[in-house]
Coordinates of C-alpha atoms in Angstrom, one line a residue:
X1 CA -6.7 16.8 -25.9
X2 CA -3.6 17.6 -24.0
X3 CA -3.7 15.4 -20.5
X4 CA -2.6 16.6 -17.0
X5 CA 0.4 16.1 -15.1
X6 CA -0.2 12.7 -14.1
X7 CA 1.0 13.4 -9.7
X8 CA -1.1 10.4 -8.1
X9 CA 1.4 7.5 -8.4
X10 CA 0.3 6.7 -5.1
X11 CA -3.6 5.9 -6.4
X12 CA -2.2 3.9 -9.0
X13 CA 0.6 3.5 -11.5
X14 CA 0.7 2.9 -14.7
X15 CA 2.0 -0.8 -16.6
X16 CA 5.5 -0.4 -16.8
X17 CA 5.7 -1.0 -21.0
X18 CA 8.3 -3.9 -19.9
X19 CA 5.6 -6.0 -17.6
X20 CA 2.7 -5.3 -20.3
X21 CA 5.1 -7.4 -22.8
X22 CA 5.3 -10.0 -20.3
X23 CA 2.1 -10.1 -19.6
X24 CA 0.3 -10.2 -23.3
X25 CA 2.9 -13.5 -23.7
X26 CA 0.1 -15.1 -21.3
X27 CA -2.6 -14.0 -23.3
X28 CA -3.4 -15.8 -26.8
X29 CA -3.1 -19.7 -28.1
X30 CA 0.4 -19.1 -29.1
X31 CA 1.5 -17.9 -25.0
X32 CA 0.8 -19.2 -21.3
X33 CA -2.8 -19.0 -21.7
X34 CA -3.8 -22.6 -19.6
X35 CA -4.8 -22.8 -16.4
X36 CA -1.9 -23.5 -14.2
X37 CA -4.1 -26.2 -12.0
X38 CA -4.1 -28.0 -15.2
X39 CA -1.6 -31.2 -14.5
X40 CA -2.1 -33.2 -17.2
X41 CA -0.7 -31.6 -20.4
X42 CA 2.0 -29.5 -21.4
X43 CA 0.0 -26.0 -21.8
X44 CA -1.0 -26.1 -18.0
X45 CA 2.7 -27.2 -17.0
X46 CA 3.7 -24.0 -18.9
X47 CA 1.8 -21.6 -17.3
X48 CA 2.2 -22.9 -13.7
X49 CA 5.9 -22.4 -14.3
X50 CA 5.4 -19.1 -15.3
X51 CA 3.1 -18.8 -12.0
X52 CA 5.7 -20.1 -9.6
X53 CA 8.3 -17.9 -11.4
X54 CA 6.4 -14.8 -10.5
X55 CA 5.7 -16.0 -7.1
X56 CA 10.0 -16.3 -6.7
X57 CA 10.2 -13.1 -7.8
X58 CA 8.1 -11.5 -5.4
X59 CA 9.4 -13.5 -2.9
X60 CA 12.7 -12.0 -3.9
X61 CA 12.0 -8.5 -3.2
X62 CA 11.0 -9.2 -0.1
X63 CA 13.2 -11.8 1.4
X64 CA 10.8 -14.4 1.6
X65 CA 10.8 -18.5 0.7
X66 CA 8.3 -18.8 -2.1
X67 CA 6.2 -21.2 -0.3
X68 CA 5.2 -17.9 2.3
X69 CA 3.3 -16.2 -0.7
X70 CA 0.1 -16.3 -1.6
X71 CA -1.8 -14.9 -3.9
X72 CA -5.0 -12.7 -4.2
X73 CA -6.8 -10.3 -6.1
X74 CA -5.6 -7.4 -4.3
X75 CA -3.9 -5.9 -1.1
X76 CA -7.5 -5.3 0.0
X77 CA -8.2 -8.9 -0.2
X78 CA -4.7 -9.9 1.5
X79 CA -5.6 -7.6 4.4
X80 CA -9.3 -9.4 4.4
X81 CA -7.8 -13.0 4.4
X82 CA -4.9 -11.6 7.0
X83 CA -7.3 -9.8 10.0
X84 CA -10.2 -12.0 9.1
X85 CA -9.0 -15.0 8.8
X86 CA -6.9 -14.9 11.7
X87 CA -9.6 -13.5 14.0
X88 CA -11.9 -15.8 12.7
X89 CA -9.8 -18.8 13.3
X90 CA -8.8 -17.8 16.8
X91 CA -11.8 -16.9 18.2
X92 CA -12.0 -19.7 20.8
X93 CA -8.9 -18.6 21.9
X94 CA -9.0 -14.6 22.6
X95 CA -11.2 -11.7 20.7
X96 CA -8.7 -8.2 20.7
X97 CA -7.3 -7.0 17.7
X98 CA -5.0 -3.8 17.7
X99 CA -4.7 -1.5 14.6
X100 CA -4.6 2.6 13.9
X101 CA -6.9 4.9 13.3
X102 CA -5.3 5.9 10.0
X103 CA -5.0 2.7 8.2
X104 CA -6.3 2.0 4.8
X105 CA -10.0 1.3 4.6
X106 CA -9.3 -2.3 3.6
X107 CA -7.9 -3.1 7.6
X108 CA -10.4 -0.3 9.1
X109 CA -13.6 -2.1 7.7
X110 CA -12.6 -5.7 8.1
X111 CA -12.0 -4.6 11.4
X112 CA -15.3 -2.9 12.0
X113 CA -16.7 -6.3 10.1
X114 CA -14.8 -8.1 13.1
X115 CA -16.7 -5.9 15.9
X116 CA -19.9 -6.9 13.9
X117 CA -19.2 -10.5 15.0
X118 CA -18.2 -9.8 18.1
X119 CA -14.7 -9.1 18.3
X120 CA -12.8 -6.1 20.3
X121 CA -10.7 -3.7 18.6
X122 CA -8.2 -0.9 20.1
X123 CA -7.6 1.7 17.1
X124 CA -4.0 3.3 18.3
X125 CA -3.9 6.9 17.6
X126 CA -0.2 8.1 15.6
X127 CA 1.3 11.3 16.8
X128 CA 1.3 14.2 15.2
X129 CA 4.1 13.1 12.4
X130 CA 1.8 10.4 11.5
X131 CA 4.0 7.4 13.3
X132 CA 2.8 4.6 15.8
X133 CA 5.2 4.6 18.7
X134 CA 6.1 1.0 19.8
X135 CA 5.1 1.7 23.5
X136 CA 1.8 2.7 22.3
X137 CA 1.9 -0.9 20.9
X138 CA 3.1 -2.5 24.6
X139 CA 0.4 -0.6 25.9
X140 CA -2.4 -1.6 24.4
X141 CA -1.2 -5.5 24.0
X142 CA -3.7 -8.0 26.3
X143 CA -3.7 -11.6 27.3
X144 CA -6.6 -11.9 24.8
X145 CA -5.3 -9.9 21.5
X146 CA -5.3 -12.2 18.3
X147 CA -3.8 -9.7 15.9
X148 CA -1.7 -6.6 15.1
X149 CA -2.0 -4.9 12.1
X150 CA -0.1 -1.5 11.4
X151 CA 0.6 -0.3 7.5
X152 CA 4.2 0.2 6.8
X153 CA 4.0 3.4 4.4
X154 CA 0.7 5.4 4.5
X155 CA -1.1 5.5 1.5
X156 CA -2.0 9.2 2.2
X157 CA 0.8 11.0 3.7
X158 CA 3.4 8.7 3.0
X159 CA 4.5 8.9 6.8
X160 CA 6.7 4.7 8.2
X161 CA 6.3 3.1 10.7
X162 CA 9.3 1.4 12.4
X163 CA 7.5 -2.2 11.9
X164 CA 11.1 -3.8 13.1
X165 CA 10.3 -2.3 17.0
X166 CA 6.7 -2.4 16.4
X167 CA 7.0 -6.1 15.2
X168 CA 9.7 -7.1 17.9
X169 CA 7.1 -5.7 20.7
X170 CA 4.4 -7.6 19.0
X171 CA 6.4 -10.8 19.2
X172 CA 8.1 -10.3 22.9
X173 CA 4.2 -10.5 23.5
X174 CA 3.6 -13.6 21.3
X175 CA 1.3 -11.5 19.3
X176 CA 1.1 -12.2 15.3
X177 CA 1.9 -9.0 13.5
X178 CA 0.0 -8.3 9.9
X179 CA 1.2 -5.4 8.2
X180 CA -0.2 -3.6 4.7
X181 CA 2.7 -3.1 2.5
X182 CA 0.9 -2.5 -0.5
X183 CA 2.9 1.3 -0.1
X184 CA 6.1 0.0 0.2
X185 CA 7.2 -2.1 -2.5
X186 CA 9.8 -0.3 -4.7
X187 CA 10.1 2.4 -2.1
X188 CA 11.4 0.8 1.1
X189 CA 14.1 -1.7 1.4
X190 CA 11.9 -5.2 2.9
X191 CA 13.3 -8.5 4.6
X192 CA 11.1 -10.5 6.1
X193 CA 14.1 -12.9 6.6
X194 CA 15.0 -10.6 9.8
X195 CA 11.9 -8.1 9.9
X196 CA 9.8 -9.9 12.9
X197 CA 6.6 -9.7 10.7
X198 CA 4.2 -12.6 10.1
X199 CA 1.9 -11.6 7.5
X200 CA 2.5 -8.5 5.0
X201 CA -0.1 -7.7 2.3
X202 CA 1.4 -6.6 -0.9
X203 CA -0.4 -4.9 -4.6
X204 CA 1.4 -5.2 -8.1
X205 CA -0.1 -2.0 -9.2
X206 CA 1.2 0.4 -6.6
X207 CA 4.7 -0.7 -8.5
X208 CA 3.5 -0.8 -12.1
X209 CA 2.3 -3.8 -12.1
X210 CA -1.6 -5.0 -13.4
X211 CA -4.0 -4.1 -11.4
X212 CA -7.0 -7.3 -9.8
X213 CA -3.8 -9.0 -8.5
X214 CA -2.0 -9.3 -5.3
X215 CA -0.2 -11.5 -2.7
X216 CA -0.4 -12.0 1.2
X217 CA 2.7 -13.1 3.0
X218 CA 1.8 -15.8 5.5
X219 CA 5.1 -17.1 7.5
X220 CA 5.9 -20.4 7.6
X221 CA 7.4 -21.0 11.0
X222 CA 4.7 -19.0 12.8
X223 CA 2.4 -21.8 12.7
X224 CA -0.1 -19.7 11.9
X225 CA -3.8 -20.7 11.5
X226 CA -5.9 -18.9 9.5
X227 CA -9.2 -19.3 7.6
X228 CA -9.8 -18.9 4.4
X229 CA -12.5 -16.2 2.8
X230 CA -13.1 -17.3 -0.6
X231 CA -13.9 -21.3 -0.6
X232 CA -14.0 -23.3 -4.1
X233 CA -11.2 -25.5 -5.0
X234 CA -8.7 -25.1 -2.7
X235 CA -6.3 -23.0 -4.7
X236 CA -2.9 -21.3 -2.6
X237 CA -3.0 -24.0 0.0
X238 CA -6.6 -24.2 0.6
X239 CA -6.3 -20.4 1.7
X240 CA -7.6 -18.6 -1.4
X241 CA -9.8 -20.7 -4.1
X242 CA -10.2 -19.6 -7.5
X243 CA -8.3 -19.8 -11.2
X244 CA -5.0 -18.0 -11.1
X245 CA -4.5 -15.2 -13.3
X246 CA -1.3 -16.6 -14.8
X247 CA -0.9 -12.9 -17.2
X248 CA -1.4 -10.8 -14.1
X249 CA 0.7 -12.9 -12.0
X250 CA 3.6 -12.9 -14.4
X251 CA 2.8 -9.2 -14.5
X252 CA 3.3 -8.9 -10.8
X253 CA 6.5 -11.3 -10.6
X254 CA 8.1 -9.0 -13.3
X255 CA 7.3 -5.4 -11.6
X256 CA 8.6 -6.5 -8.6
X257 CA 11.7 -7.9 -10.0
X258 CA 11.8 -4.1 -11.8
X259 CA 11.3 -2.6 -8.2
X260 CA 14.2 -4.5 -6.8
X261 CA 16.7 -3.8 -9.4
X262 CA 15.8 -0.2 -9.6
X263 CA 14.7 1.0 -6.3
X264 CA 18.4 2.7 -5.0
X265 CA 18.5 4.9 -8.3
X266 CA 14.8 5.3 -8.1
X267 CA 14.4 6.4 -4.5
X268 CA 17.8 9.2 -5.3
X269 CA 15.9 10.3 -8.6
X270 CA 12.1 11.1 -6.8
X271 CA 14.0 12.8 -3.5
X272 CA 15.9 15.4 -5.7
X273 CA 12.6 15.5 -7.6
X274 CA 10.5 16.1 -4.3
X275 CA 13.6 18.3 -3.6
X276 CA 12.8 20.4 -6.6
X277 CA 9.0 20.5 -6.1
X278 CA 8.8 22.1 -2.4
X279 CA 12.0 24.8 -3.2
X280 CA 9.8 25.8 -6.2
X281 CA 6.9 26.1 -3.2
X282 CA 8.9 28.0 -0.5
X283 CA 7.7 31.5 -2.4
X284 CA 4.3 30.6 -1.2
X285 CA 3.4 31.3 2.1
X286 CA 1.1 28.8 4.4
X287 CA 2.3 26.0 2.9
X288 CA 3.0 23.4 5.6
X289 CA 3.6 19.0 5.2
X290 CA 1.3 17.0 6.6
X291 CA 3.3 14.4 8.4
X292 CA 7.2 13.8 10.0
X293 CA 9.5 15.6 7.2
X294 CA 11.7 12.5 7.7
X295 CA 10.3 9.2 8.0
X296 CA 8.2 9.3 4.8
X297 CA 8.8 8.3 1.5
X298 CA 10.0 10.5 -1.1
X299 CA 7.2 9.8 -3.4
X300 CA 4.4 11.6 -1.2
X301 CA 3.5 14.8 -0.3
X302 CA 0.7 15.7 1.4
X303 CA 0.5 19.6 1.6
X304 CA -1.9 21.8 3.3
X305 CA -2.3 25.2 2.0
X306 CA -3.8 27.8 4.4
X307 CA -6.9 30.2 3.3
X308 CA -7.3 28.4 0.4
X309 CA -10.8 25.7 0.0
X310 CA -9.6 22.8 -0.9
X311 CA -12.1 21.7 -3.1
X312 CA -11.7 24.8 -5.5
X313 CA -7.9 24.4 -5.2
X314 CA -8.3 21.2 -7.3
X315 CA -10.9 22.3 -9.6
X316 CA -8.7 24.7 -10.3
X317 CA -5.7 22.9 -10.8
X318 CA -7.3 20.8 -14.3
X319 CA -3.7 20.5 -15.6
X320 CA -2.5 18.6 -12.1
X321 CA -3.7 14.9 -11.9
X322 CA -3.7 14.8 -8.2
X323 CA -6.3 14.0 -5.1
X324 CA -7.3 15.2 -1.8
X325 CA -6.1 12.0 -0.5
X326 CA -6.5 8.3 -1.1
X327 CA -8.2 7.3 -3.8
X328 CA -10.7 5.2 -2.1
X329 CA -12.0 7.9 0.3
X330 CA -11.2 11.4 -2.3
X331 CA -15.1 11.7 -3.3
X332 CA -15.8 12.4 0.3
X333 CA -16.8 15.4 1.6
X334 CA -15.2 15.3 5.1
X335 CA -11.7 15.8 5.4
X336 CA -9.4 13.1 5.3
X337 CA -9.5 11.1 8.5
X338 CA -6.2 10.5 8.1
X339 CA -5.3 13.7 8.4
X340 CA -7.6 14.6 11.1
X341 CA -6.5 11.4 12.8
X342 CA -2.4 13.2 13.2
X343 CA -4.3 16.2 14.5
X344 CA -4.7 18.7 11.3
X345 CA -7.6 21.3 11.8
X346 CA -10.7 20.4 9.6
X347 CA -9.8 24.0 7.5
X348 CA -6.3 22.4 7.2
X349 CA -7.3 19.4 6.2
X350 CA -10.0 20.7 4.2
X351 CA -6.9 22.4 2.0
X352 CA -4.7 20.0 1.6
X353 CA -3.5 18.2 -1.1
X354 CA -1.6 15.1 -2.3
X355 CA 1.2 15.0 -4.8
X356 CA 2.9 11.6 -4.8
X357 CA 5.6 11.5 -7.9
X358 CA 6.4 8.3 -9.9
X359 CA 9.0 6.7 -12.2
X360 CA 7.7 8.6 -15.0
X361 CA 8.0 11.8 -13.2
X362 CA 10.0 14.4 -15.3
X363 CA 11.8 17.5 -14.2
X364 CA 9.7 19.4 -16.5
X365 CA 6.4 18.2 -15.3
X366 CA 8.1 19.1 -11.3
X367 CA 8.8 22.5 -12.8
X368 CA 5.7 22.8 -15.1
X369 CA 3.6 21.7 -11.4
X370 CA 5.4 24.4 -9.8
X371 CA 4.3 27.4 -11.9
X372 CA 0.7 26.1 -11.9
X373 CA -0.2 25.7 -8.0
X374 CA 2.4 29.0 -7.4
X375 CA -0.3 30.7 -9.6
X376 CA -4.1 29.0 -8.8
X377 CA -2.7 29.3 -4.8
X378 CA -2.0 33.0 -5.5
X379 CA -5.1 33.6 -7.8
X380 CA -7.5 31.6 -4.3
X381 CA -6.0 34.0 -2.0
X382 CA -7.0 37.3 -3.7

């Protein structure tokens, strides 16, 4: 059975083949199988070695002391334990959050949880390129607000934020800043060393790394408080209990050591081949982005085509691995809120599509994607 054209790098990736054979190492009796809490005997020695190795090297990527990483099972848990667990330990001291109306899921519903319990939370609307504007920020800031928490890359149209003003208002305000990373790694140059960030959520397999693990940056000279969601040994500090996965870990460590050393020649690669991809487009009229042309990543793009149902656009397109948007939401019906939260018309949104290209994106599958949506787009409109 010949597979699609795998275009949804921004869903998932796929184990880079040099993490999986890091990873199986940590598998059998003959690798780092133990548990790394295990401090009496050689085998547990082992594999926390091989734990605090792959927390250095995601430290690394991001200019961060190993000691400010902590891991989870997920960037949706890291953005749990960040707006959560800072709400929740603050709470005697002021009740306002502050996020955007286009975040993932994982910060929109622990900040709907949040309002369950009684907390207040300002959703900031992005213009119409898809960007938060840092007096938007200044705006909305209050004696009372807890927490910030702005994505740095959006998962669906691939549109930054300028966390470096957005962060520095947050601080000039005394104001903790979270931001979801999980888009970013690989993709966009991070140092928390300078960036004025204080908590950063990141995933190991948006960069080709296993999925079920994850880390949450928690700055050490912040002083931050915050309170821990999953209870049961004490585990990362006492913020995250629970049995590390020492192969996924070492699976993490080693795709972000990949991402670091490859990201220049990665990032010039996927623009020529994003490049490529929308002048084999231009022949088809009523193709617009979704999203500023510039401040994105080169890895995304989310494209609306006009008179065309979006819906039969990708049934039709059965040789194009693709979605409608992110993977969480793309079974919905309703269009993407993302996209109506820039300001797209439902029918827009409706017929719009995302293509987000990968390290084992080809020329030929760019060209190959080409001839296919030129002719299903063409074939729609008859």
């Amino acid at each position: 059975m010949k597979k699609p054209i795998y275009l949804d790098y921004a869903a998932t990736t796929p184990v880079d083949e040099r993490v999986a054979e890091r990873m199986v190492d940590c598998l059998t009796m003959t690798g780092n199988f133990a548990n790394p809490a295990s401090r009496s005997h050689l085998y547990g020695w082992q594999a926390e070695e091989a734990v605090e190795l792959g927390r250095r090297q995601v430290a690394d990527l991001v200019g961060a002391d190993p000691r400010e990483i902590v891991w989870t099972s997920g960037a949706t848990e890291s953005n749990n334990l960040a707006i959560k667990g800072i709400a929740q330990a603050g709470r005697e001291r002021g009740r306002h959050l502050i996020t955007s109306a286009i975040e993932h899921k994982a910060v929109l519903d622990s900040c709907q949880q949040l309002e369950r319990e009684g907390f207040e939370v300002t959703y900031l609307r992005p213009d119409a390129s898809g960007v938060i504007q840092p007096q938007q920020l200044a705006d909305a800031l209050r004696e009372d607000t807890l927490l910030v928490s702005l994505m740095q890359v959006n998962n669906e149209i691939g549109t930054i934020n300028d966390i470096a003003a957005l962060g520095q208002v947050a601080r000039e305000h005394g104001v903790p800043l979270h931001v979801d990373a999980a888009q970013s790694t690989g993709k966009v140059a991070i140092d928390l060393r300078t960036l004025p960030v204080d908590l950063m959520s990141f995933s190991a397999h948006k960069s080709y790394g296993p999925k079920g693990v994850g880390a949450l940056y928690v700055r050490r000279s912040a002083g931050l408080q915050v309170q821990a969601q999953i209870h049961g040994g004490g585990h990362e500090r006492g913020l995250r209990s629970g049995t590390l996965p020492t192969h996924q870990i070492v699976g993490m460590g080693a795709a972000f050591a990949l991402a670091g050393a490859e990201m220049a020649a990665e990032t010039a690669r996927i623009s020529q081949l994003r490049d490529r991809l929308l002048a084999g487009i231009a022949e088809l009229p009523g193709v617009s982005l979704n999203g500023s042309a510039e401040q994105r990543v080169p890895h995304n793009l989310n494209l609306a085509f006009a008179d065309v149902d979006g819906e039969l656009l990708l049934l039709a397109l059965k040789d194009l691995a693709l979605s409608t948007g992110s993977a969480c939401t793309s079974a919905a019906v309703e269009p993407s809120y993302v996209l109506r939260g820039i300001g797209v018309p439902d029918a827009l949104a409706h017929s719009s599509l995302r293509l987000s290209l990968g390290r084992f994106t080809q020329e030929s599958d760019i060209d190959a994607a080409v001839d296919i949506l030129c002719r299903v787009v063409n074939q729609l409109r008859r």
